[in-house]
Each structure stands twice: as structure tokens, then as C-alpha cells.
Amino acid sequence: MSAGLTLRAHAKINLNLSVRGRRPDGFHDIESIVQSISLHDTLTLAPAADGIEIRVEGADLPLDRRNLVRRAADLLLESGADRRGARIVLRKSIPPGSGLGGGSSDAAAALIGLNRLWKLGRPTEAIAALSPRLGSDVPYFFTGGTALISGRGERVQELPDLTPWPLLIVLPERPLDTATIYAQVDVPLTPAGKTGSMNRFGPSPPRGLAEWVRAGNDLERHAVRQCPDIGTIREQLRSAGAFAAAMTGSGSAVFGAFRDSGLRDRADVVLRRAGWNTVPCAPVSRLDYRKTLGLY
């Protein structure tokens, strides 16, 4: 029987996000530059004779098919894997409802880990091809690093790694629901044949993280209406020395990028004294990201 294994499921931040239109299937076409960061959940997987047993530590999450890790396991079994079991412990550090991609990252790590645990021998590309069925941004978590995502989020284009500026993630008390935020976006149906405009975000290599952040997040004004703390935190990060600050994804987390770790650490003290929950972290390169998942 296979030995167990432990994987890190890294969070991501969206440096910007453009909603380009609605699709006939009800989803939205987007473009966004995303970056993996050092904040991560941890999945520990061990073989079991039969059945999928999941335990979650650090967050109150459902254990049925609403849980993306369980859905990932079921998807592998439904796609032709012989019936087998696993015990999975998910240790959460990425807050749900934060726009940091924790659930999607957990799902990708579960697919990768179970493929190894069960010795299915499927190529990474074959496993990744299943992942859009779990969520629009799950495919990105097979790539990591700096990337342009488009379509529903399932199309991933690798970009050169960013300079590893120190980052500070700041978390309002209120989580936000992605579907609720997107439902407020009033955009026309995407015209047939319309192509993305990567020029909005600048061709690679980037001229700087701040320039990409200045491209904006089309979801932020809708999220701020539900959680005004987002705007407050963004301005406090800038006042504390961040050269770029913005909401990530559909919120509610806000990140700030700093020129050096000392400035970031001083800002961390200021924001915590203001009553916010903070997470100092850093970008993770594509190579380091893939190493943590055993993709090299």
C-alpha cells in the first residue's frame, strides 16, 4: 500500500482583474494577472481501504460535496480510477471568502496528491484537464508563479516571474461570496469572436508590479459596497508605505507590496494596531511552486 504524503496548497493574489463581458452560460469572461504567494494550506493524504474521509482543521467547512477536496477525489474516481480510499487532513491557513483562491488551490493539490497516492500514473496535463469541472480558476494552480488567466479563468498563460517584493495581506472580518459579487457586474454579453486584450496589462516582461496593479480590479467597487473596510485597508496600506495596494479577486482580502521587508514589517505593526488581521508573505516563483507539489 502507498505511503502517505503532504502537499502545500498555495494562495494567489490577483494583481488586477478585468471583466470583459458575460457569457451565454452565465459566467463572465475575465483577464487577470495572478501570482502565487507563500501563504498556504496543507493537505496530508494517507491511503485507506475504502471511502474518502476528510478532516478540516482551522476553518469550519462542509465535508460533503460542497467541499472542493472531496469533489476532487470524487472526480478522479468518476473519471475511471479504480475504487479506492483515502484519509485527507486539510489544515486551513487561507481564509475562505478572501479572494485568495484557497478552495481552488486545495482542489488542485488534492488531484495531484491523489494521483500519486493511488499510483494512477496519469500525466499532469491529463489531471489538469479535469480541473475546470471543479472551478474556473483551479487550472491556474497547476501552473503557479506569475500568469495571465483569461476566459472564465481556465486559460492560463505563463509570464516571467515577478520580483519577489515583500507582501502584506490584510483581512477584513467579513468574507465575500464570489458569485454574489459577480452578479452585481453589469456588462453586456461578450461578442462572438472577441479576443482578450493583454495589452491592457502590458506585454511580458512587466515594467513593474505597480503598473499592473494600476490596471485595476473591476470587482473592487462592487465588493466595497458590501465591505467598506476594503477601501479603508487599501488606503492604510498606502499610507504605511506600500507602493501598490489592491483587493485580490472578488475580495475581501487586500494586499500591499513593499520595497523592503523592514518597511513591510513596520506596516504590519501599524495595521495590526488598527485592528486588522494581517499575513506577511512573499511571491512564490513558478519553479518553487511546482516543487512543493512534486510537479518537477
mmCIF file of C-alpha atoms in Angstrom:
data_model
loop_
_atom_site.group_PDB
_atom_site.id
_atom_site.type_symbol
_atom_site.label_atom_id
_atom_site.label_comp_id
_atom_site.label_asym_id
_atom_site.label_seq_id
_atom_site.Cartn_x
_atom_site.Cartn_y
_atom_site.Cartn_z
ATOM 1 C CA MET A 1 0.000 0.000 0.000
ATOM 2 C CA SER A 2 1.226 3.538 -0.799
ATOM 3 C CA ALA A 3 2.756 5.691 1.907
ATOM 4 C CA GLY A 4 1.120 8.984 2.773
ATOM 5 C CA LEU A 5 2.246 12.379 1.535
ATOM 6 C CA THR A 6 1.902 16.056 2.419
ATOM 7 C CA LEU A 7 1.430 18.901 -0.057
ATOM 8 C CA ARG A 8 1.249 22.674 0.225
ATOM 9 C CA ALA A 9 -1.681 24.411 -1.475
ATOM 10 C CA HIS A 10 -0.517 27.981 -2.022
ATOM 11 C CA ALA A 11 -2.765 31.031 -2.152
ATOM 12 C CA LYS A 12 -2.744 33.517 -5.051
ATOM 13 C CA ILE A 13 -3.320 37.216 -5.458
ATOM 14 C CA ASN A 14 -4.855 38.970 -8.459
ATOM 15 C CA LEU A 15 -2.717 41.974 -9.343
ATOM 16 C CA ASN A 16 -5.600 43.225 -11.487
ATOM 17 C CA LEU A 17 -8.845 41.915 -12.929
ATOM 18 C CA SER A 18 -10.829 42.996 -15.982
ATOM 19 C CA VAL A 19 -14.376 41.722 -16.598
ATOM 20 C CA ARG A 20 -14.707 41.738 -20.382
ATOM 21 C CA GLY A 21 -18.278 40.513 -20.729
ATOM 22 C CA ARG A 22 -20.913 37.937 -19.844
ATOM 23 C CA ARG A 23 -21.063 34.554 -21.496
ATOM 24 C CA PRO A 24 -24.229 32.783 -22.608
ATOM 25 C CA ASP A 25 -23.536 30.136 -19.936
ATOM 26 C CA GLY A 26 -23.884 32.789 -17.220
ATOM 27 C CA PHE A 27 -20.178 33.061 -16.413
ATOM 28 C CA HIS A 28 -18.034 36.109 -17.129
ATOM 29 C CA ASP A 29 -15.050 36.443 -19.428
ATOM 30 C CA ILE A 30 -12.156 37.910 -17.493
ATOM 31 C CA GLU A 31 -8.484 38.785 -17.800
ATOM 32 C CA SER A 32 -6.251 38.887 -14.732
ATOM 33 C CA ILE A 33 -2.588 38.752 -13.812
ATOM 34 C CA VAL A 34 -2.240 36.342 -10.885
ATOM 35 C CA GLN A 35 0.654 35.454 -8.609
ATOM 36 C CA SER A 36 1.202 32.545 -6.220
ATOM 37 C CA ILE A 37 2.245 33.559 -2.702
ATOM 38 C CA SER A 38 3.824 31.872 0.301
ATOM 39 C CA LEU A 39 0.613 31.717 2.375
ATOM 40 C CA HIS A 40 -0.640 28.150 2.039
ATOM 41 C CA ASP A 41 -2.953 25.418 3.262
ATOM 42 C CA THR A 42 -1.549 21.941 3.920
ATOM 43 C CA LEU A 43 -3.035 18.647 2.710
ATOM 44 C CA THR A 44 -1.931 15.379 4.279
ATOM 45 C CA LEU A 45 -3.126 12.315 2.377
ATOM 46 C CA ALA A 46 -2.919 8.698 3.519
ATOM 47 C CA PRO A 47 -4.264 5.517 1.925
ATOM 48 C CA ALA A 48 -7.424 3.864 3.220
ATOM 49 C CA ALA A 49 -9.070 0.573 2.345
ATOM 50 C CA ASP A 50 -12.219 2.242 1.081
ATOM 51 C CA GLY A 51 -14.049 5.569 1.108
ATOM 52 C CA ILE A 52 -12.919 9.177 1.334
ATOM 53 C CA GLU A 53 -12.506 10.553 4.861
ATOM 54 C CA ILE A 54 -11.815 14.285 5.200
ATOM 55 C CA ARG A 55 -10.942 16.251 8.317
ATOM 56 C CA VAL A 56 -10.568 20.045 8.224
ATOM 57 C CA GLU A 57 -8.541 21.950 10.799
ATOM 58 C CA GLY A 58 -8.516 25.731 11.131
ATOM 59 C CA ALA A 59 -11.839 26.505 9.431
ATOM 60 C CA ASP A 60 -15.469 25.451 9.584
ATOM 61 C CA LEU A 61 -16.010 23.881 6.164
ATOM 62 C CA PRO A 62 -18.560 21.342 4.943
ATOM 63 C CA LEU A 63 -17.310 17.798 4.464
ATOM 64 C CA ASP A 64 -19.811 16.774 1.774
ATOM 65 C CA ARG A 65 -19.638 17.542 -1.971
ATOM 66 C CA ARG A 66 -19.622 21.263 -1.247
ATOM 67 C CA ASN A 67 -16.027 20.683 -0.167
ATOM 68 C CA LEU A 68 -13.729 21.017 -3.202
ATOM 69 C CA VAL A 69 -11.242 18.462 -1.868
ATOM 70 C CA ARG A 70 -13.985 15.839 -1.677
ATOM 71 C CA ARG A 71 -15.223 16.817 -5.123
ATOM 72 C CA ALA A 72 -11.673 16.440 -6.463
ATOM 73 C CA ALA A 73 -11.450 12.915 -5.037
ATOM 74 C CA ASP A 74 -14.870 12.006 -6.434
ATOM 75 C CA LEU A 75 -13.901 13.443 -9.830
ATOM 76 C CA LEU A 76 -10.829 11.207 -10.057
ATOM 77 C CA LEU A 77 -12.898 8.168 -9.131
ATOM 78 C CA GLU A 78 -15.626 9.080 -11.618
ATOM 79 C CA SER A 79 -13.035 9.572 -14.373
ATOM 80 C CA GLY A 80 -12.027 5.936 -14.330
ATOM 81 C CA ALA A 81 -9.819 5.402 -11.295
ATOM 82 C CA ASP A 82 -10.370 2.076 -9.587
ATOM 83 C CA ARG A 83 -12.465 2.442 -6.453
ATOM 84 C CA ARG A 84 -10.122 3.093 -3.553
ATOM 85 C CA GLY A 85 -9.957 5.152 -0.389
ATOM 86 C CA ALA A 86 -8.040 7.954 1.277
ATOM 87 C CA ARG A 87 -7.837 9.815 4.556
ATOM 88 C CA ILE A 88 -7.261 13.518 3.974
ATOM 89 C CA VAL A 89 -6.460 16.153 6.578
ATOM 90 C CA LEU A 90 -6.826 19.725 5.310
ATOM 91 C CA ARG A 91 -5.137 22.326 7.519
ATOM 92 C CA LYS A 92 -6.515 25.737 6.562
ATOM 93 C CA SER A 93 -4.470 28.910 6.746
ATOM 94 C CA ILE A 94 -6.034 30.631 3.712
ATOM 95 C CA PRO A 95 -9.277 32.237 4.887
ATOM 96 C CA PRO A 96 -12.407 31.272 2.930
ATOM 97 C CA GLY A 97 -14.178 34.139 1.161
ATOM 98 C CA SER A 98 -10.988 36.175 0.880
ATOM 99 C CA GLY A 99 -10.305 36.098 -2.878
ATOM 100 C CA LEU A 100 -7.035 34.246 -2.239
ATOM 101 C CA GLY A 101 -8.085 31.066 -4.056
ATOM 102 C CA GLY A 102 -7.776 28.680 -1.127
ATOM 103 C CA GLY A 103 -10.536 26.292 -2.174
ATOM 104 C CA SER A 104 -9.302 26.092 -5.761
ATOM 105 C CA SER A 105 -5.717 25.563 -4.655
ATOM 106 C CA ASP A 106 -6.829 22.800 -2.277
ATOM 107 C CA ALA A 107 -8.707 21.129 -5.134
ATOM 108 C CA ALA A 108 -5.671 21.186 -7.434
ATOM 109 C CA ALA A 109 -3.416 19.829 -4.689
ATOM 110 C CA ALA A 110 -5.927 17.051 -3.976
ATOM 111 C CA LEU A 111 -5.997 15.996 -7.644
ATOM 112 C CA ILE A 112 -2.199 15.994 -7.819
ATOM 113 C CA GLY A 113 -1.777 14.233 -4.478
ATOM 114 C CA LEU A 114 -4.379 11.526 -5.053
ATOM 115 C CA ASN A 115 -2.926 10.759 -8.480
ATOM 116 C CA ARG A 116 0.342 10.000 -6.688
ATOM 117 C CA LEU A 117 -1.170 8.349 -3.607
ATOM 118 C CA TRP A 118 -3.256 5.968 -5.705
ATOM 119 C CA LYS A 119 -0.407 5.427 -8.215
ATOM 120 C CA LEU A 120 -2.690 6.239 -11.126
ATOM 121 C CA GLY A 121 0.257 7.345 -13.252
ATOM 122 C CA ARG A 122 -1.735 9.964 -15.128
ATOM 123 C CA PRO A 123 0.245 12.807 -16.735
ATOM 124 C CA THR A 124 -0.141 16.170 -15.041
ATOM 125 C CA GLU A 125 -1.760 17.522 -18.222
ATOM 126 C CA ALA A 126 -4.489 14.878 -18.016
ATOM 127 C CA ILE A 127 -5.213 15.690 -14.375
ATOM 128 C CA ALA A 128 -5.213 19.430 -15.100
ATOM 129 C CA ALA A 129 -7.702 18.872 -17.934
ATOM 130 C CA LEU A 130 -10.240 17.657 -15.363
ATOM 131 C CA SER A 131 -9.793 20.658 -13.095
ATOM 132 C CA PRO A 132 -12.141 23.217 -14.769
ATOM 133 C CA ARG A 133 -15.008 20.979 -13.670
ATOM 134 C CA LEU A 134 -14.152 21.919 -10.081
ATOM 135 C CA GLY A 135 -13.880 25.681 -10.593
ATOM 136 C CA SER A 136 -12.874 28.309 -13.097
ATOM 137 C CA ASP A 137 -9.519 29.176 -11.531
ATOM 138 C CA VAL A 138 -8.428 25.667 -10.492
ATOM 139 C CA PRO A 139 -6.321 25.224 -13.693
ATOM 140 C CA TYR A 140 -4.042 28.099 -12.652
ATOM 141 C CA PHE A 141 -2.962 26.113 -9.607
ATOM 142 C CA PHE A 142 -1.297 23.558 -11.882
ATOM 143 C CA THR A 143 0.984 26.376 -13.099
ATOM 144 C CA GLY A 144 1.716 28.807 -10.260
ATOM 145 C CA GLY A 145 4.114 31.706 -10.450
ATOM 146 C CA THR A 146 3.080 34.767 -12.459
ATOM 147 C CA ALA A 147 0.450 34.148 -15.131
ATOM 148 C CA LEU A 148 -2.274 35.753 -17.221
ATOM 149 C CA ILE A 149 -5.608 33.969 -16.838
ATOM 150 C CA SER A 150 -8.494 34.557 -19.217
ATOM 151 C CA GLY A 151 -11.817 33.104 -20.363
ATOM 152 C CA ARG A 152 -13.633 32.024 -17.218
ATOM 153 C CA GLY A 153 -10.172 31.844 -15.675
ATOM 154 C CA GLU A 154 -9.387 28.422 -17.106
ATOM 155 C CA ARG A 155 -6.983 29.673 -19.806
ATOM 156 C CA VAL A 156 -3.516 30.152 -18.314
ATOM 157 C CA GLN A 157 -0.537 31.854 -19.967
ATOM 158 C CA GLU A 158 2.763 31.736 -18.123
ATOM 159 C CA LEU A 159 4.588 35.050 -17.616
ATOM 160 C CA PRO A 160 8.098 35.776 -16.284
ATOM 161 C CA ASP A 161 8.287 35.634 -12.502
ATOM 162 C CA LEU A 162 7.793 38.892 -10.644
ATOM 163 C CA THR A 163 10.432 40.473 -8.450
ATOM 164 C CA PRO A 164 9.762 38.910 -5.014
ATOM 165 C CA TRP A 165 8.602 42.107 -3.295
ATOM 166 C CA PRO A 166 7.570 41.626 0.349
ATOM 167 C CA LEU A 167 3.790 41.476 0.648
ATOM 168 C CA LEU A 168 1.294 42.106 3.414
ATOM 169 C CA ILE A 169 -2.168 40.542 3.202
ATOM 170 C CA VAL A 170 -4.826 42.287 5.294
ATOM 171 C CA LEU A 171 -8.132 40.568 6.050
ATOM 172 C CA PRO A 172 -11.408 42.309 6.868
ATOM 173 C CA GLU A 173 -13.674 40.468 9.264
ATOM 174 C CA ARG A 174 -16.271 39.919 6.540
ATOM 175 C CA PRO A 175 -15.730 37.207 3.895
ATOM 176 C CA LEU A 176 -17.375 37.727 0.494
ATOM 177 C CA ASP A 177 -19.122 35.307 -1.840
ATOM 178 C CA THR A 178 -17.675 35.277 -5.359
ATOM 179 C CA ALA A 179 -20.985 34.595 -7.106
ATOM 180 C CA THR A 180 -22.678 37.446 -5.248
ATOM 181 C CA ILE A 181 -20.013 39.945 -6.312
ATOM 182 C CA TYR A 182 -20.060 38.850 -9.964
ATOM 183 C CA ALA A 183 -23.852 39.083 -10.003
ATOM 184 C CA GLN A 184 -23.533 42.841 -9.453
ATOM 185 C CA VAL A 185 -21.341 43.364 -12.527
ATOM 186 C CA ASP A 186 -23.438 44.880 -15.318
ATOM 187 C CA VAL A 187 -21.681 44.080 -18.577
ATOM 188 C CA PRO A 188 -23.066 43.060 -21.990
ATOM 189 C CA LEU A 189 -22.761 39.619 -23.476
ATOM 190 C CA THR A 190 -19.266 39.057 -24.820
ATOM 191 C CA PRO A 191 -19.380 39.498 -28.621
ATOM 192 C CA ALA A 192 -18.714 36.340 -30.600
ATOM 193 C CA GLY A 193 -15.073 36.091 -31.538
ATOM 194 C CA LYS A 194 -13.990 38.831 -29.167
ATOM 195 C CA THR A 195 -10.406 38.320 -28.110
ATOM 196 C CA GLY A 196 -8.660 39.359 -24.954
ATOM 197 C CA SER A 197 -6.503 42.443 -24.692
ATOM 198 C CA MET A 198 -3.328 41.537 -22.891
ATOM 199 C CA ASN A 199 -2.043 44.984 -23.878
ATOM 200 C CA ARG A 200 -4.097 46.387 -21.021
ATOM 201 C CA PHE A 201 -1.745 44.617 -18.643
ATOM 202 C CA GLY A 202 1.395 45.170 -20.693
ATOM 203 C CA PRO A 203 3.379 42.542 -22.590
ATOM 204 C CA SER A 204 5.834 40.452 -20.623
ATOM 205 C CA PRO A 205 8.283 41.112 -19.114
ATOM 206 C CA PRO A 206 6.384 43.561 -16.940
ATOM 207 C CA ARG A 207 7.598 47.099 -16.405
ATOM 208 C CA GLY A 208 6.634 46.774 -12.759
ATOM 209 C CA LEU A 209 4.129 45.332 -10.337
ATOM 210 C CA ALA A 210 2.713 48.790 -9.603
ATOM 211 C CA GLU A 211 1.811 49.272 -13.264
ATOM 212 C CA TRP A 212 -0.128 46.031 -13.335
ATOM 213 C CA VAL A 213 -1.940 46.916 -10.120
ATOM 214 C CA ARG A 214 -2.865 50.325 -11.575
ATOM 215 C CA ALA A 215 -4.783 48.486 -14.320
ATOM 216 C CA GLY A 216 -7.418 47.978 -11.624
ATOM 217 C CA ASN A 217 -9.843 45.346 -10.391
ATOM 218 C CA ASP A 218 -13.316 45.699 -11.910
ATOM 219 C CA LEU A 219 -14.852 43.842 -8.958
ATOM 220 C CA GLU A 220 -13.489 46.101 -6.251
ATOM 221 C CA ARG A 221 -16.171 48.813 -6.365
ATOM 222 C CA HIS A 222 -18.907 46.168 -6.038
ATOM 223 C CA ALA A 223 -17.110 44.462 -3.161
ATOM 224 C CA VAL A 224 -16.559 47.767 -1.341
ATOM 225 C CA ARG A 225 -20.317 48.350 -1.253
ATOM 226 C CA GLN A 226 -20.670 45.144 0.766
ATOM 227 C CA CYS A 227 -17.462 45.567 2.742
ATOM 228 C CA PRO A 228 -16.344 49.223 3.059
ATOM 229 C CA ASP A 229 -13.343 48.066 5.099
ATOM 230 C CA ILE A 230 -11.685 47.086 1.802
ATOM 231 C CA GLY A 231 -11.238 50.715 0.797
ATOM 232 C CA THR A 232 -10.108 51.698 4.278
ATOM 233 C CA ILE A 233 -7.453 48.978 4.355
ATOM 234 C CA ARG A 234 -6.176 49.848 0.881
ATOM 235 C CA GLU A 235 -5.602 53.474 1.900
ATOM 236 C CA GLN A 236 -3.989 52.459 5.198
ATOM 237 C CA LEU A 237 -1.556 50.194 3.337
ATOM 238 C CA ARG A 238 -0.571 53.046 1.051
ATOM 239 C CA SER A 239 -0.149 55.408 3.991
ATOM 240 C CA ALA A 240 2.045 52.789 5.677
ATOM 241 C CA GLY A 241 4.427 52.684 2.705
ATOM 242 C CA ALA A 242 3.021 50.169 0.198
ATOM 243 C CA PHE A 243 3.976 51.178 -3.343
ATOM 244 C CA ALA A 244 0.959 49.217 -4.618
ATOM 245 C CA ALA A 245 -2.196 48.036 -2.854
ATOM 246 C CA ALA A 246 -5.418 46.467 -4.106
ATOM 247 C CA MET A 247 -8.162 43.966 -3.386
ATOM 248 C CA THR A 248 -7.487 40.462 -4.670
ATOM 249 C CA GLY A 249 -10.047 38.525 -6.720
ATOM 250 C CA SER A 250 -13.606 39.138 -5.594
ATOM 251 C CA GLY A 251 -12.396 40.084 -2.092
ATOM 252 C CA SER A 252 -12.340 40.620 0.697
ATOM 253 C CA ALA A 253 -8.544 40.392 1.272
ATOM 254 C CA VAL A 254 -6.361 43.357 0.335
ATOM 255 C CA PHE A 255 -2.636 43.119 -0.388
ATOM 256 C CA GLY A 256 0.159 45.670 -0.237
ATOM 257 C CA ALA A 257 3.580 45.385 -1.898
ATOM 258 C CA PHE A 258 6.634 46.988 -0.258
ATOM 259 C CA ARG A 259 10.158 47.908 -1.345
ATOM 260 C CA ASP A 260 11.801 46.001 1.509
ATOM 261 C CA SER A 261 10.873 43.671 4.345
ATOM 262 C CA GLY A 262 11.647 46.226 7.046
ATOM 263 C CA LEU A 263 9.075 48.651 5.641
ATOM 264 C CA ARG A 264 6.586 45.775 5.279
ATOM 265 C CA ASP A 265 7.143 44.679 8.872
ATOM 266 C CA ARG A 266 6.607 48.207 10.184
ATOM 267 C CA ALA A 267 3.392 48.433 8.163
ATOM 268 C CA ASP A 268 2.337 45.088 9.646
ATOM 269 C CA VAL A 269 2.587 46.557 13.144
ATOM 270 C CA VAL A 270 0.593 49.640 12.115
ATOM 271 C CA LEU A 271 -2.213 47.626 10.502
ATOM 272 C CA ARG A 272 -2.434 45.178 13.397
ATOM 273 C CA ARG A 273 -2.636 48.054 15.863
ATOM 274 C CA ALA A 274 -5.532 49.370 13.753
ATOM 275 C CA GLY A 275 -7.327 46.087 14.496
ATOM 276 C CA TRP A 276 -6.831 44.149 11.263
ATOM 277 C CA ASN A 277 -5.743 40.555 10.792
ATOM 278 C CA THR A 278 -2.539 40.534 8.754
ATOM 279 C CA VAL A 279 -0.373 37.938 6.994
ATOM 280 C CA PRO A 280 3.173 38.855 5.925
ATOM 281 C CA CYS A 281 4.173 36.802 2.887
ATOM 282 C CA ALA A 282 6.009 36.901 -0.443
ATOM 283 C CA PRO A 283 5.554 35.848 -4.085
ATOM 284 C CA VAL A 284 6.468 32.249 -4.909
ATOM 285 C CA SER A 285 8.240 31.596 -8.203
ATOM 286 C CA ARG A 286 6.853 29.063 -10.650
ATOM 287 C CA LEU A 287 9.766 26.694 -10.081
ATOM 288 C CA ASP A 288 9.443 26.781 -6.296
ATOM 289 C CA TYR A 289 5.671 26.459 -6.543
ATOM 290 C CA ARG A 290 5.867 23.349 -8.687
ATOM 291 C CA LYS A 291 8.495 21.792 -6.475
ATOM 292 C CA THR A 292 6.136 21.980 -3.495
ATOM 293 C CA LEU A 293 3.565 19.973 -5.477
ATOM 294 C CA GLY A 294 6.054 17.476 -6.902
ATOM 295 C CA LEU A 295 5.445 18.673 -10.459
ATOM 296 C CA TYR A 296 9.181 18.623 -11.255
#
